[in-house]
Tab-separated table of C-alpha atoms and ligand atoms in Angstrom:
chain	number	residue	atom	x	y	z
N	1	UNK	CA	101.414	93.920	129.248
N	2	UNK	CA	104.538	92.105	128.038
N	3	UNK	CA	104.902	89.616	125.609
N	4	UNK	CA	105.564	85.917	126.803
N	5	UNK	CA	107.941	84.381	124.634
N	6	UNK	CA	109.693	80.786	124.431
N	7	UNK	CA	112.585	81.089	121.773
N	8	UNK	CA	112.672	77.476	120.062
N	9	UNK	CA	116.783	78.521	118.799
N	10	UNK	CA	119.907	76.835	117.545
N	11	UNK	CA	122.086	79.673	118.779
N	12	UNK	CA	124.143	80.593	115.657
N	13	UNK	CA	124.842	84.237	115.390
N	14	UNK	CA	121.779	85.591	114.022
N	15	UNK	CA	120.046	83.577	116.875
N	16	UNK	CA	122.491	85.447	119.606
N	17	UNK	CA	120.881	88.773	117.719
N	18	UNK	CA	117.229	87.494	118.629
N	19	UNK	CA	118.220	86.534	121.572
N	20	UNK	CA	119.716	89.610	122.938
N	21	UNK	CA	116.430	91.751	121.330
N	22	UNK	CA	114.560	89.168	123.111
N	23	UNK	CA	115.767	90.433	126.568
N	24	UNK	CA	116.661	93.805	125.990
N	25	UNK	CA	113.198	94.923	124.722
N	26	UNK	CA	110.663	96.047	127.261
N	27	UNK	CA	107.444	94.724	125.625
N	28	UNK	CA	108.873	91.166	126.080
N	29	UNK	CA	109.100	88.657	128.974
N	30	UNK	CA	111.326	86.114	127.422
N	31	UNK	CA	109.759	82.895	129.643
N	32	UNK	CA	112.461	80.632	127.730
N	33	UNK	CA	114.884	79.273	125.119
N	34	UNK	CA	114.360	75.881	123.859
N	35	UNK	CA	116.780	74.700	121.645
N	36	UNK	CA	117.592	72.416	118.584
N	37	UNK	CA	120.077	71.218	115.846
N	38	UNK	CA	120.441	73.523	113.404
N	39	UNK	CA	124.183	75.657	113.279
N	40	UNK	CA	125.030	73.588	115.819
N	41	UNK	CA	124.604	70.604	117.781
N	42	UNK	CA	121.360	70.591	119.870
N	43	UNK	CA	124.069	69.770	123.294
N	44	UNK	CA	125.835	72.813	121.978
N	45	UNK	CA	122.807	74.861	121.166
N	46	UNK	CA	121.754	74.443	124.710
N	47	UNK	CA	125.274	75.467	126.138
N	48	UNK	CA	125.382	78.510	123.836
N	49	UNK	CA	122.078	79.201	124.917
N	50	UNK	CA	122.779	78.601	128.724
N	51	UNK	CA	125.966	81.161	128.117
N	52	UNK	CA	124.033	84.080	126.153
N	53	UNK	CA	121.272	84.799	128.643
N	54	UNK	CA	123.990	84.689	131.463
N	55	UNK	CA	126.271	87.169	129.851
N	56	UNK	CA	123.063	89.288	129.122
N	57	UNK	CA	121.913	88.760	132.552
N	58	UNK	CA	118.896	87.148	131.716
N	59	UNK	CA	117.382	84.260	134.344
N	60	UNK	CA	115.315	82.620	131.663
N	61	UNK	CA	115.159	79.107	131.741
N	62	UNK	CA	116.826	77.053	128.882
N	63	UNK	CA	115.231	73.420	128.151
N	64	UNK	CA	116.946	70.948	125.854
N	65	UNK	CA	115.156	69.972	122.292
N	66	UNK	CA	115.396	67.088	120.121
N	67	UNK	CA	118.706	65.764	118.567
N	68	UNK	CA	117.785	64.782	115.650
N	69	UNK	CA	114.972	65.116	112.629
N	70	UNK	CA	111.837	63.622	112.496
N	71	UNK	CA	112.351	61.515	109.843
N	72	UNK	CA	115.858	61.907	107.503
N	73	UNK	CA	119.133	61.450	109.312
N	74	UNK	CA	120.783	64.765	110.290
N	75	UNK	CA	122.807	66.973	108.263
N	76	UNK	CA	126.646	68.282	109.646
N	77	UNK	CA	125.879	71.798	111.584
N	78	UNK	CA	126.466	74.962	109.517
N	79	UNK	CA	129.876	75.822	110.920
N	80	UNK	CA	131.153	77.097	108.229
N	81	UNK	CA	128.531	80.015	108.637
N	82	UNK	CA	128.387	80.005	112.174
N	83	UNK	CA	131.448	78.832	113.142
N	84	UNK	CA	132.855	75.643	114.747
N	85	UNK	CA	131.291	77.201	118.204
N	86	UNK	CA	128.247	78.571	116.434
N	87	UNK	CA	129.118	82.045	117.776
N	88	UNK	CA	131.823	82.913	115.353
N	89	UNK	CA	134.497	81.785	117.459
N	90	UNK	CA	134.040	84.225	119.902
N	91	UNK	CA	134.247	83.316	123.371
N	92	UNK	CA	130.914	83.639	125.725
N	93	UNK	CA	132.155	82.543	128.749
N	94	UNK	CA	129.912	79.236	130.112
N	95	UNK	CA	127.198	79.100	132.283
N	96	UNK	CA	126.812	78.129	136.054
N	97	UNK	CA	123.557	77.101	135.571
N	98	UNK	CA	122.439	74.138	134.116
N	99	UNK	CA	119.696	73.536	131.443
N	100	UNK	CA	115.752	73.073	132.817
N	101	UNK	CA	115.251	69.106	134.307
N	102	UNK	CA	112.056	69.183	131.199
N	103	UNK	CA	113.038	68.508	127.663
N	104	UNK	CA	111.860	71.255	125.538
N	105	UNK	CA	108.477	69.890	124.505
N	106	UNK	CA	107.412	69.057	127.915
N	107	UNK	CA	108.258	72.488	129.097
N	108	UNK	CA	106.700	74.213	126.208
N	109	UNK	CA	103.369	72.197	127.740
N	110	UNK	CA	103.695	72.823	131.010
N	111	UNK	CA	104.137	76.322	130.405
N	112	UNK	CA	101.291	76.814	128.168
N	113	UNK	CA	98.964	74.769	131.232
N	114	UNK	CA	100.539	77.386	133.221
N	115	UNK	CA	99.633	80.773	131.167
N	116	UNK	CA	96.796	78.996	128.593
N	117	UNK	CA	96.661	81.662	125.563
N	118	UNK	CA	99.412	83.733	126.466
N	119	UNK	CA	102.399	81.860	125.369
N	120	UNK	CA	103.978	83.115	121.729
N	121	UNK	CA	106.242	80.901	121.021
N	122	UNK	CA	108.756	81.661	117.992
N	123	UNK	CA	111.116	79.135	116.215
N	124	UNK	CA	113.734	80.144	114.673
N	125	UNK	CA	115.555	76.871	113.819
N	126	UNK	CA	114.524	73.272	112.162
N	127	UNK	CA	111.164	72.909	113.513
N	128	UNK	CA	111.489	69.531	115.033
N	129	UNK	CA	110.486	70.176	118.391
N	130	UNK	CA	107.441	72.136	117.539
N	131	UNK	CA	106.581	68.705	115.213
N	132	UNK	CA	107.222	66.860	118.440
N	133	UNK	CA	104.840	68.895	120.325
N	134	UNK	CA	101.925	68.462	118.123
N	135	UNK	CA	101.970	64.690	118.261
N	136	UNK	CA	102.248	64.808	122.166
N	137	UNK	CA	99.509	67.266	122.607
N	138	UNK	CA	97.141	68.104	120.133
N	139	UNK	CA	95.391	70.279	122.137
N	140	UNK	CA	98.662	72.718	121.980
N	141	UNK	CA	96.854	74.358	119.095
N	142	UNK	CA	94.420	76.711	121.312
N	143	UNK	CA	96.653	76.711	124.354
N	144	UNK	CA	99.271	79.234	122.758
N	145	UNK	CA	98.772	82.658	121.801
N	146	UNK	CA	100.788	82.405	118.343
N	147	UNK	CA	103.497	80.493	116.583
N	148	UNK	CA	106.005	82.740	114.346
N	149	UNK	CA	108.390	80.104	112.651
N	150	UNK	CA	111.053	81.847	111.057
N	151	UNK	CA	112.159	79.330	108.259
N	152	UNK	CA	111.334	79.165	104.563
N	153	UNK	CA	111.241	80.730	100.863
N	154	UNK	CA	108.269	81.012	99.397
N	155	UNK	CA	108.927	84.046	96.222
N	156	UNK	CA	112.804	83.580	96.442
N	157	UNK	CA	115.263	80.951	96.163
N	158	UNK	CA	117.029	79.245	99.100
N	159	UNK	CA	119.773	79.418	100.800
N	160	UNK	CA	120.730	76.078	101.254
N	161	UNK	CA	119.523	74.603	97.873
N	162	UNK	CA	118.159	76.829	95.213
N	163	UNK	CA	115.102	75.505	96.628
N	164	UNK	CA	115.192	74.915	100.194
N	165	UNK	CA	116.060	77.359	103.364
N	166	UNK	CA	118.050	75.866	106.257
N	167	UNK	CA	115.295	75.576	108.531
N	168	UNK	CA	113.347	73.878	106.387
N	169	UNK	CA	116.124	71.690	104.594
N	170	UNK	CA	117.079	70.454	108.008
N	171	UNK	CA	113.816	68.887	108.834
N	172	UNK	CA	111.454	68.733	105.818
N	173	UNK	CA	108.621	66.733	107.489
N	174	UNK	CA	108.669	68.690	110.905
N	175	UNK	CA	108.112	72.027	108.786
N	176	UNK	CA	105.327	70.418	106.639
N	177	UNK	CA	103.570	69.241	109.478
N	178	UNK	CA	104.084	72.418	111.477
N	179	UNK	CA	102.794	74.602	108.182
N	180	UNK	CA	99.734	72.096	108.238
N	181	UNK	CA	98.645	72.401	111.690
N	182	UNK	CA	95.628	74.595	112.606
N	183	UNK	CA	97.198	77.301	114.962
N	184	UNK	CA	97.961	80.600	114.703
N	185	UNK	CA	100.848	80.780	112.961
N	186	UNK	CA	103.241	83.486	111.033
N	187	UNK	CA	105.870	82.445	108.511
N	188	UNK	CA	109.040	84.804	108.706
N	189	UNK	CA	110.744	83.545	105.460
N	190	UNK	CA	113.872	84.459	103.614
N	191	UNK	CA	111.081	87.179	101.667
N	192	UNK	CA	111.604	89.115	104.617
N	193	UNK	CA	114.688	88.626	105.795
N	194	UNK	CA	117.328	89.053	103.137
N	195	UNK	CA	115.809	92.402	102.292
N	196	UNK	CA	117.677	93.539	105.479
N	197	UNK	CA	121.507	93.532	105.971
N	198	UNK	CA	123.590	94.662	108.905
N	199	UNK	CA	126.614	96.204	107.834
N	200	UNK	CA	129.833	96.540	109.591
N	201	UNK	CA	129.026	100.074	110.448
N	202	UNK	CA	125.969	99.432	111.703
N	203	UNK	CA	127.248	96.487	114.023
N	204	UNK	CA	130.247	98.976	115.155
N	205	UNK	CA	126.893	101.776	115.384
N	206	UNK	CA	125.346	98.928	117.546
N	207	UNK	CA	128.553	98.063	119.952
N	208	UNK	CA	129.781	102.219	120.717
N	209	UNK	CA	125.674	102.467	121.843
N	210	UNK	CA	125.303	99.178	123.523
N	211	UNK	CA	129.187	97.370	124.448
N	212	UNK	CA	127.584	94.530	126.465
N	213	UNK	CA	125.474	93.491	123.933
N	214	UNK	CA	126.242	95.249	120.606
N	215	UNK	CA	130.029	94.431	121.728
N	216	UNK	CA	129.679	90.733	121.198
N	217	UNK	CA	127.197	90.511	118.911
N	218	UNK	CA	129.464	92.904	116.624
N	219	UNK	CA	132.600	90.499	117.133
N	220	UNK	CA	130.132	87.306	116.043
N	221	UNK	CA	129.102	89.527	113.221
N	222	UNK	CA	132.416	89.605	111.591
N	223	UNK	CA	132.589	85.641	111.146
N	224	UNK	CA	129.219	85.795	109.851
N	225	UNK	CA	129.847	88.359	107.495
N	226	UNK	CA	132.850	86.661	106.029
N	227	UNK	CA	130.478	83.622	104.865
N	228	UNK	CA	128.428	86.511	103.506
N	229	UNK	CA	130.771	88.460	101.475
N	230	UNK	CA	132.488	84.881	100.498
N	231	UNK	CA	129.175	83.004	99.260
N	232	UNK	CA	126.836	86.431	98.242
N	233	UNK	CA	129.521	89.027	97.690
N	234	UNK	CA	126.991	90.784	100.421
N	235	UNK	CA	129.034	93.646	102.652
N	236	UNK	CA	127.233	92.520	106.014
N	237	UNK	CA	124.941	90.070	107.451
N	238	UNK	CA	121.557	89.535	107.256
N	239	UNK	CA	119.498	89.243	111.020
N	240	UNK	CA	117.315	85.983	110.260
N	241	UNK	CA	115.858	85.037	113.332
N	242	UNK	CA	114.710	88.646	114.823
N	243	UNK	CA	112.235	88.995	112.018
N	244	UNK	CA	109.988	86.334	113.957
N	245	UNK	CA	110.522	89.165	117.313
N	246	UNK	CA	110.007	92.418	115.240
N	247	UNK	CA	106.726	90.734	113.747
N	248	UNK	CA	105.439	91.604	117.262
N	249	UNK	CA	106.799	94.539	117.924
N	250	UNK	CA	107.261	96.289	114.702
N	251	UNK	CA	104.008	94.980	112.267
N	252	UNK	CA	104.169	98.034	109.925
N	253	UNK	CA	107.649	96.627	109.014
N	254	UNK	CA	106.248	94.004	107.270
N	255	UNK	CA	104.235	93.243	104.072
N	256	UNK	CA	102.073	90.328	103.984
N	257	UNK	CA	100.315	87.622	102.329
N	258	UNK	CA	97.913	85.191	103.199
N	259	UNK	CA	97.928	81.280	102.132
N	260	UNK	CA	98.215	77.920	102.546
N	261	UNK	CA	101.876	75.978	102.923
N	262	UNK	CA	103.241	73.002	102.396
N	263	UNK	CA	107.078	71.485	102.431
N	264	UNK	CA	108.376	68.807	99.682
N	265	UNK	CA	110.135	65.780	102.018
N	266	UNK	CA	111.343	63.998	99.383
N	267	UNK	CA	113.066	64.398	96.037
N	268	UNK	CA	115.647	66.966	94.600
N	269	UNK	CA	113.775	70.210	96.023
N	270	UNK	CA	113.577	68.415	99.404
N	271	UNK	CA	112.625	71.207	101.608
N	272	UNK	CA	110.886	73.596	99.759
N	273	UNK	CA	108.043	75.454	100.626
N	274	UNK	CA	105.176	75.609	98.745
N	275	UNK	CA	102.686	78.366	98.876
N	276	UNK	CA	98.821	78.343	97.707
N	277	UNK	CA	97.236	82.112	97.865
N	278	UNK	CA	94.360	82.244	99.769
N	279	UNK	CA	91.290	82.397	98.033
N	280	UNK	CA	92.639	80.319	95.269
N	281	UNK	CA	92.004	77.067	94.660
N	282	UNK	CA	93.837	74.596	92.227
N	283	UNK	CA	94.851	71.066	91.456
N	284	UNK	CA	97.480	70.935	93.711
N	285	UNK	CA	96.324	68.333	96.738
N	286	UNK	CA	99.175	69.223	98.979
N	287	UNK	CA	97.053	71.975	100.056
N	288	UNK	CA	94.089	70.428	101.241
N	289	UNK	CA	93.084	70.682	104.190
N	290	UNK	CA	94.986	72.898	105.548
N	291	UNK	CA	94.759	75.908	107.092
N	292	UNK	CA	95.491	79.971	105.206
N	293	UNK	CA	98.360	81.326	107.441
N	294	UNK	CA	99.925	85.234	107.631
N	295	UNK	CA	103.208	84.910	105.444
N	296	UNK	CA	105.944	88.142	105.647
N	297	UNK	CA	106.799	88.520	102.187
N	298	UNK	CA	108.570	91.931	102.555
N	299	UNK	CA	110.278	94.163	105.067
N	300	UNK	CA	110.963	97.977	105.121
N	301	UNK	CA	114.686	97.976	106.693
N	302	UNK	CA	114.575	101.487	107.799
N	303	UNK	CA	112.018	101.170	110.186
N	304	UNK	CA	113.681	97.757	111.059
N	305	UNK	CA	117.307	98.217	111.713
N	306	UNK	CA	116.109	101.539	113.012
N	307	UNK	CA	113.899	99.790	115.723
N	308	UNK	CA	116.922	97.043	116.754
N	309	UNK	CA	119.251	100.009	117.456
N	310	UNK	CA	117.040	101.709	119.355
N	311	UNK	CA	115.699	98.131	121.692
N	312	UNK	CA	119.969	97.470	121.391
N	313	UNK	CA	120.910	100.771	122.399
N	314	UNK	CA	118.747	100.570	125.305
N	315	UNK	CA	120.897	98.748	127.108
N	316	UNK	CA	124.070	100.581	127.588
N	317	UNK	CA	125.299	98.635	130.459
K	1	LIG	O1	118.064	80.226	106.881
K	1	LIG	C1	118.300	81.030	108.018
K	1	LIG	C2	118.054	80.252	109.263
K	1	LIG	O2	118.952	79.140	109.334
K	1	LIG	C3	118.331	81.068	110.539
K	1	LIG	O3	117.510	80.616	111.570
K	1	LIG	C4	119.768	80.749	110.851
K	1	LIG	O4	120.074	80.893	112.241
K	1	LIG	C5	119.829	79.302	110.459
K	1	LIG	O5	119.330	78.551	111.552
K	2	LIG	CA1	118.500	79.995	113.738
Protein backbone atom coordinates (compact mmCIF):
# COMPACT_ATOMS: atom_id res chain seq x y z
CA UNK A 1 0.00 0.00 0.00
CA UNK A 2 1.55 3.38 -0.83
CA UNK A 3 2.15 6.15 1.22
CA UNK A 4 -0.19 9.30 0.83
CA UNK A 5 1.77 12.27 1.11
CA UNK A 6 1.01 16.20 0.94
CA UNK A 7 4.51 18.01 0.76
CA UNK A 8 3.90 21.42 2.76
CA UNK A 9 7.45 22.95 0.61
CA UNK A 10 9.10 26.23 -0.22
CA UNK A 11 10.83 24.74 -3.24
CA UNK A 12 14.51 25.71 -2.68
CA UNK A 13 16.90 23.11 -3.85
CA UNK A 14 16.92 20.70 -1.16
CA UNK A 15 13.03 20.86 -1.48
CA UNK A 16 13.39 19.99 -5.49
CA UNK A 17 15.52 16.81 -3.89
CA UNK A 18 12.33 15.78 -1.75
CA UNK A 19 10.35 16.46 -4.23
CA UNK A 20 11.75 14.39 -6.94
CA UNK A 21 12.21 11.26 -4.12
CA UNK A 22 8.70 12.05 -3.47
CA UNK A 23 7.60 10.89 -7.00
CA UNK A 24 10.17 8.68 -8.02
CA UNK A 25 9.79 6.24 -5.06
CA UNK A 26 7.29 3.45 -5.39
CA UNK A 27 6.05 3.23 -1.75
CA UNK A 28 4.69 6.82 -2.17
CA UNK A 29 1.56 8.40 -3.73
CA UNK A 30 2.51 11.99 -3.54
CA UNK A 31 -1.46 13.37 -3.24
CA UNK A 32 0.13 17.05 -3.19
CA UNK A 33 2.50 19.99 -2.69
CA UNK A 34 1.38 22.80 -0.63
CA UNK A 35 3.57 25.50 -0.44
CA UNK A 36 4.94 28.47 1.69
CA UNK A 37 7.52 31.34 2.21
CA UNK A 38 10.54 30.14 3.10
CA UNK A 39 13.67 30.33 0.14
CA UNK A 40 11.33 31.94 -1.70
CA UNK A 41 8.25 33.77 -2.05
CA UNK A 42 5.11 31.66 -1.31
CA UNK A 43 3.77 33.01 -5.32
CA UNK A 44 7.14 31.68 -6.34
CA UNK A 45 7.14 28.59 -4.22
CA UNK A 46 3.95 27.63 -5.87
CA UNK A 47 5.33 28.30 -9.50
CA UNK A 48 8.50 26.33 -8.71
CA UNK A 49 6.38 23.81 -7.39
CA UNK A 50 3.83 23.86 -10.37
CA UNK A 51 7.21 23.52 -12.72
CA UNK A 52 9.02 20.52 -10.76
CA UNK A 53 6.22 17.96 -10.80
CA UNK A 54 5.66 18.85 -14.57
CA UNK A 55 9.21 18.33 -15.59
CA UNK A 56 9.10 15.07 -13.43
CA UNK A 57 5.88 14.17 -14.91
CA UNK A 58 4.06 14.13 -11.90
CA UNK A 59 0.00 15.17 -12.00
CA UNK A 60 -0.07 16.04 -8.34
CA UNK A 61 -1.98 18.85 -7.44
CA UNK A 62 -0.18 22.03 -6.08
CA UNK A 63 -2.35 24.37 -3.61
CA UNK A 64 -1.12 27.80 -2.57
CA UNK A 65 -0.11 28.44 1.35
CA UNK A 66 0.04 31.42 3.40
CA UNK A 67 2.18 34.56 2.56
CA UNK A 68 3.20 35.52 5.45
CA UNK A 69 3.96 34.44 9.38
CA UNK A 70 1.66 34.08 11.95
CA UNK A 71 2.68 36.66 13.96
CA UNK A 72 6.32 38.65 13.12
CA UNK A 73 6.57 40.34 9.76
CA UNK A 74 8.44 38.24 7.16
CA UNK A 75 12.00 37.89 6.67
CA UNK A 76 13.73 38.49 2.79
CA UNK A 77 13.77 34.77 1.11
CA UNK A 78 17.10 32.90 1.38
CA UNK A 79 18.36 33.65 -2.11
CA UNK A 80 21.52 33.83 -1.41
CA UNK A 81 21.33 29.97 -0.63
CA UNK A 82 18.83 29.14 -2.99
CA UNK A 83 19.18 31.49 -5.45
CA UNK A 84 17.20 34.52 -6.74
CA UNK A 85 14.80 31.68 -8.47
CA UNK A 86 15.11 29.35 -5.51
CA UNK A 87 16.40 26.63 -7.87
CA UNK A 88 19.92 27.83 -8.23
CA UNK A 89 19.31 29.70 -11.23
CA UNK A 90 18.62 26.92 -13.21
CA UNK A 91 15.89 27.03 -15.54
CA UNK A 92 12.70 24.54 -15.00
CA UNK A 93 10.72 25.44 -17.68
CA UNK A 94 6.94 26.73 -16.31
CA UNK A 95 3.96 24.97 -15.95
CA UNK A 96 0.68 24.77 -18.08
CA UNK A 97 -1.21 24.04 -15.29
CA UNK A 98 -2.30 26.22 -12.81
CA UNK A 99 -2.21 25.88 -8.95
CA UNK A 100 -5.45 23.93 -7.12
CA UNK A 101 -8.74 26.63 -6.86
CA UNK A 102 -8.24 25.58 -2.56
CA UNK A 103 -5.65 27.41 -0.60
CA UNK A 104 -3.42 24.98 1.01
CA UNK A 105 -5.17 24.58 4.35
CA UNK A 106 -8.49 23.99 2.90
CA UNK A 107 -7.13 21.33 0.67
CA UNK A 108 -5.09 19.71 3.32
CA UNK A 109 -8.91 19.33 4.99
CA UNK A 110 -10.66 18.28 2.35
CA UNK A 111 -8.25 15.74 1.62
CA UNK A 112 -7.96 14.34 4.98
CA UNK A 113 -12.31 14.17 4.92
CA UNK A 114 -11.53 12.39 1.84
CA UNK A 115 -8.89 9.56 3.06
CA UNK A 116 -9.51 10.11 7.20
CA UNK A 117 -6.15 8.49 8.75
CA UNK A 118 -4.29 8.00 5.76
CA UNK A 119 -2.91 11.33 4.96
CA UNK A 120 1.05 11.89 6.12
CA UNK A 121 1.60 15.05 5.62
CA UNK A 122 5.38 16.37 5.84
CA UNK A 123 6.56 20.06 6.09
CA UNK A 124 9.50 20.91 5.15
CA UNK A 125 9.39 24.75 5.31
CA UNK A 126 8.17 27.55 8.03
CA UNK A 127 5.30 25.82 9.45
CA UNK A 128 2.72 28.46 8.99
CA UNK A 129 0.21 26.69 7.18
CA UNK A 130 0.19 23.67 9.35
CA UNK A 131 -0.40 26.57 12.38
CA UNK A 132 -3.20 27.74 10.15
CA UNK A 133 -4.72 24.42 9.96
CA UNK A 134 -4.96 23.74 13.57
CA UNK A 135 -6.93 26.86 14.35
CA UNK A 136 -9.40 26.07 11.42
CA UNK A 137 -9.90 22.52 12.37
CA UNK A 138 -9.02 21.13 15.49
CA UNK A 139 -10.22 17.99 14.75
CA UNK A 140 -7.16 17.70 12.06
CA UNK A 141 -5.31 16.02 14.89
CA UNK A 142 -6.91 12.34 14.42
CA UNK A 143 -7.83 12.84 10.80
CA UNK A 144 -4.09 12.45 9.52
CA UNK A 145 -1.96 9.56 9.70
CA UNK A 146 1.34 11.55 10.80
CA UNK A 147 3.00 14.91 10.66
CA UNK A 148 6.98 14.83 9.97
CA UNK A 149 8.06 18.61 10.18
CA UNK A 150 11.43 18.89 9.06
CA UNK A 151 12.66 22.14 10.87
CA UNK A 152 14.68 22.65 14.04
CA UNK A 153 17.96 22.09 16.30
CA UNK A 154 17.55 20.64 19.26
CA UNK A 155 21.60 19.14 20.29
CA UNK A 156 23.25 21.49 17.63
CA UNK A 157 23.40 25.00 16.80
CA UNK A 158 21.45 26.70 13.97
CA UNK A 159 21.81 27.61 10.89
CA UNK A 160 20.32 30.77 10.74
CA UNK A 161 21.26 32.10 14.27
CA UNK A 162 23.49 30.12 16.50
CA UNK A 163 20.25 29.33 17.90
CA UNK A 164 17.55 29.10 15.50
CA UNK A 165 17.07 26.84 12.12
CA UNK A 166 15.37 28.49 9.12
CA UNK A 167 12.22 26.82 9.47
CA UNK A 168 11.82 27.68 12.69
CA UNK A 169 13.40 31.31 12.59
CA UNK A 170 10.93 32.10 9.87
CA UNK A 171 7.86 31.53 11.88
CA UNK A 172 8.61 31.08 15.62
CA UNK A 173 4.97 30.91 16.86
CA UNK A 174 3.64 28.59 13.97
CA UNK A 175 6.49 25.99 15.01
CA UNK A 176 5.69 26.34 18.78
CA UNK A 177 2.23 25.80 18.28
CA UNK A 178 2.73 23.00 15.77
CA UNK A 179 5.42 21.23 18.41
CA UNK A 180 2.51 21.71 21.04
CA UNK A 181 -0.28 20.16 19.30
CA UNK A 182 -1.38 16.58 20.17
CA UNK A 183 -0.81 14.65 16.82
CA UNK A 184 1.44 12.36 15.68
CA UNK A 185 4.24 14.08 14.90
CA UNK A 186 8.18 13.49 13.97
CA UNK A 187 10.76 16.25 14.20
CA UNK A 188 13.48 15.90 11.34
CA UNK A 189 15.97 18.52 12.76
CA UNK A 190 19.33 19.78 11.70
CA UNK A 191 20.58 16.50 14.29
CA UNK A 192 19.81 14.53 11.41
CA UNK A 193 20.37 16.28 8.62
CA UNK A 194 23.79 17.86 8.58
CA UNK A 195 25.27 14.48 9.39
CA UNK A 196 24.63 13.82 5.63
CA UNK A 197 26.30 15.71 2.70
CA UNK A 198 25.95 15.22 -1.02
CA UNK A 199 29.05 15.73 -2.70
CA UNK A 200 29.70 16.75 -6.18
CA UNK A 201 30.48 13.22 -7.08
CA UNK A 202 27.69 11.90 -5.73
CA UNK A 203 25.28 14.50 -7.50
CA UNK A 204 27.34 13.75 -10.92
CA UNK A 205 26.83 9.65 -9.49
CA UNK A 206 23.10 10.74 -9.26
CA UNK A 207 22.70 12.60 -12.89
CA UNK A 208 24.92 9.63 -15.26
CA UNK A 209 22.12 7.06 -13.32
CA UNK A 210 19.11 9.23 -13.45
CA UNK A 211 19.60 12.54 -16.28
CA UNK A 212 15.94 13.63 -15.91
CA UNK A 213 16.05 13.94 -12.47
CA UNK A 214 19.62 13.60 -11.10
CA UNK A 215 20.42 15.99 -14.24
CA UNK A 216 18.73 18.99 -12.74
CA UNK A 217 18.89 18.38 -9.42
CA UNK A 218 22.85 18.06 -9.94
CA UNK A 219 22.93 21.57 -11.83
CA UNK A 220 20.78 23.17 -8.63
CA UNK A 221 23.29 21.40 -6.51
CA UNK A 222 26.19 23.40 -7.63
CA UNK A 223 24.58 26.87 -6.48
CA UNK A 224 23.78 25.27 -3.34
CA UNK A 225 27.02 23.98 -2.74
CA UNK A 226 28.74 27.25 -3.34
CA UNK A 227 26.76 28.79 -0.19
CA UNK A 228 28.08 25.63 1.44
CA UNK A 229 31.68 25.66 0.79
CA UNK A 230 31.45 29.73 1.18
CA UNK A 231 29.61 29.83 4.74
CA UNK A 232 30.81 26.00 6.20
CA UNK A 233 33.91 25.36 4.14
CA UNK A 234 31.60 22.01 3.52
CA UNK A 235 32.58 20.22 -0.11
CA UNK A 236 28.76 19.50 -0.96
CA UNK A 237 25.34 20.03 0.19
CA UNK A 238 23.43 18.77 2.74
CA UNK A 239 19.62 17.14 1.59
CA UNK A 240 17.35 18.87 4.38
CA UNK A 241 14.00 18.24 3.46
CA UNK A 242 14.20 14.34 2.32
CA UNK A 243 15.00 13.37 5.86
CA UNK A 244 11.15 14.00 6.68
CA UNK A 245 10.56 11.21 3.30
CA UNK A 246 13.35 8.69 4.30
CA UNK A 247 11.81 8.71 7.96
CA UNK A 248 9.16 6.57 6.18
CA UNK A 249 10.90 4.70 4.09
CA UNK A 250 14.24 4.18 5.59
CA UNK A 251 13.54 4.10 9.80
CA UNK A 252 16.77 2.16 10.58
CA UNK A 253 18.51 5.32 9.20
CA UNK A 254 17.65 7.14 12.00
CA UNK A 255 18.40 7.41 15.77
CA UNK A 256 15.86 8.73 18.00
CA UNK A 257 14.70 10.42 21.00
CA UNK A 258 11.62 11.00 22.61
CA UNK A 259 10.38 14.48 24.29
CA UNK A 260 8.55 17.32 24.62
CA UNK A 261 9.23 20.74 22.35
CA UNK A 262 8.81 24.03 22.52
CA UNK A 263 10.03 27.26 20.27
CA UNK A 264 11.25 30.74 21.95
CA UNK A 265 9.04 33.66 19.87
CA UNK A 266 10.58 36.32 21.32
CA UNK A 267 13.98 37.60 22.38
CA UNK A 268 17.61 37.12 21.02
CA UNK A 269 17.29 33.16 20.50
CA UNK A 270 13.97 33.82 18.72
CA UNK A 271 13.36 30.54 17.15
CA UNK A 272 14.93 28.06 19.04
CA UNK A 273 13.78 24.86 19.91
CA UNK A 274 13.64 23.65 23.12
CA UNK A 275 13.64 20.05 24.04
CA UNK A 276 12.40 18.32 27.47
CA UNK A 277 13.37 14.34 27.52
CA UNK A 278 10.62 12.34 28.11
CA UNK A 279 10.28 10.99 31.36
CA UNK A 280 11.83 14.01 32.87
CA UNK A 281 10.27 16.50 34.51
CA UNK A 282 11.65 20.02 35.56
CA UNK A 283 10.93 23.63 36.27
CA UNK A 284 10.70 24.62 32.96
CA UNK A 285 6.70 25.53 32.26
CA UNK A 286 7.11 25.79 28.56
CA UNK A 287 6.65 22.18 28.58
CA UNK A 288 3.50 21.67 30.13
CA UNK A 289 1.08 20.31 28.70
CA UNK A 290 2.27 19.17 25.93
CA UNK A 291 2.61 16.23 24.28
CA UNK A 292 6.34 13.64 24.11
CA UNK A 293 6.99 13.52 20.29
CA UNK A 294 9.66 11.06 18.15
CA UNK A 295 12.71 13.49 17.53
CA UNK A 296 15.64 12.19 14.76
CA UNK A 297 18.65 13.06 16.49
CA UNK A 298 21.05 11.07 14.21
CA UNK A 299 21.35 9.56 10.77
CA UNK A 300 23.60 6.75 9.34
CA UNK A 301 24.47 8.34 5.73
CA UNK A 302 25.43 5.14 4.19
CA UNK A 303 22.29 3.56 4.33
CA UNK A 304 20.84 7.07 3.43
CA UNK A 305 22.53 8.42 0.41
CA UNK A 306 22.69 4.77 -0.49
CA UNK A 307 18.78 4.49 -0.46
CA UNK A 308 18.28 8.11 -2.55
CA UNK A 309 20.51 6.71 -5.33
CA UNK A 310 18.91 3.75 -5.57
CA UNK A 311 14.80 5.52 -5.42
CA UNK A 312 16.91 8.34 -7.94
CA UNK A 313 18.38 5.88 -10.08
CA UNK A 314 15.15 4.30 -10.59
CA UNK A 315 14.12 6.54 -12.86
CA UNK A 316 16.38 6.56 -15.78
CA UNK A 317 14.08 8.19 -18.14
O1 LIG B 1 17.15 24.75 7.62
C1 LIG B 1 16.91 23.96 6.48
C2 LIG B 1 15.53 24.21 5.97
O2 LIG B 1 15.39 25.59 5.58
C3 LIG B 1 15.21 23.41 4.69
O3 LIG B 1 13.85 23.14 4.64
C4 LIG B 1 15.59 24.35 3.58
O4 LIG B 1 14.87 24.09 2.37
C5 LIG B 1 15.16 25.66 4.16
O5 LIG B 1 13.77 25.79 3.92
CA1 LIG C 1 12.57 23.70 2.61
Amino acid sequence: MKQKIILDTDPGIDDAMAIAYAIAHPGIDLLALTTIFGNVRTGEATRNALALLDHWGSDADVAEGEFTPIAIPGHEPSYLVHGRNGLGGIDIPPSRRSKHALGAVDYIIEASKRHPGEIILCAVGPVTNLARLLERDSGIVSRLKAVIVMGGAVHRQGNVTPMAEANFWNDPHAADQVLGAHWPLVLAPLDCTMPVVFTPDYMQALARQSPAFGGPLAAMAEFYAGFYRSHLGISGCVPHDVMALSWLTVPGAFRLQKGALAVLTEGPAIGQTLFQPGGTRSRARCFDGRPDHLVMVDTDPGIFMADYMTVISGHTR
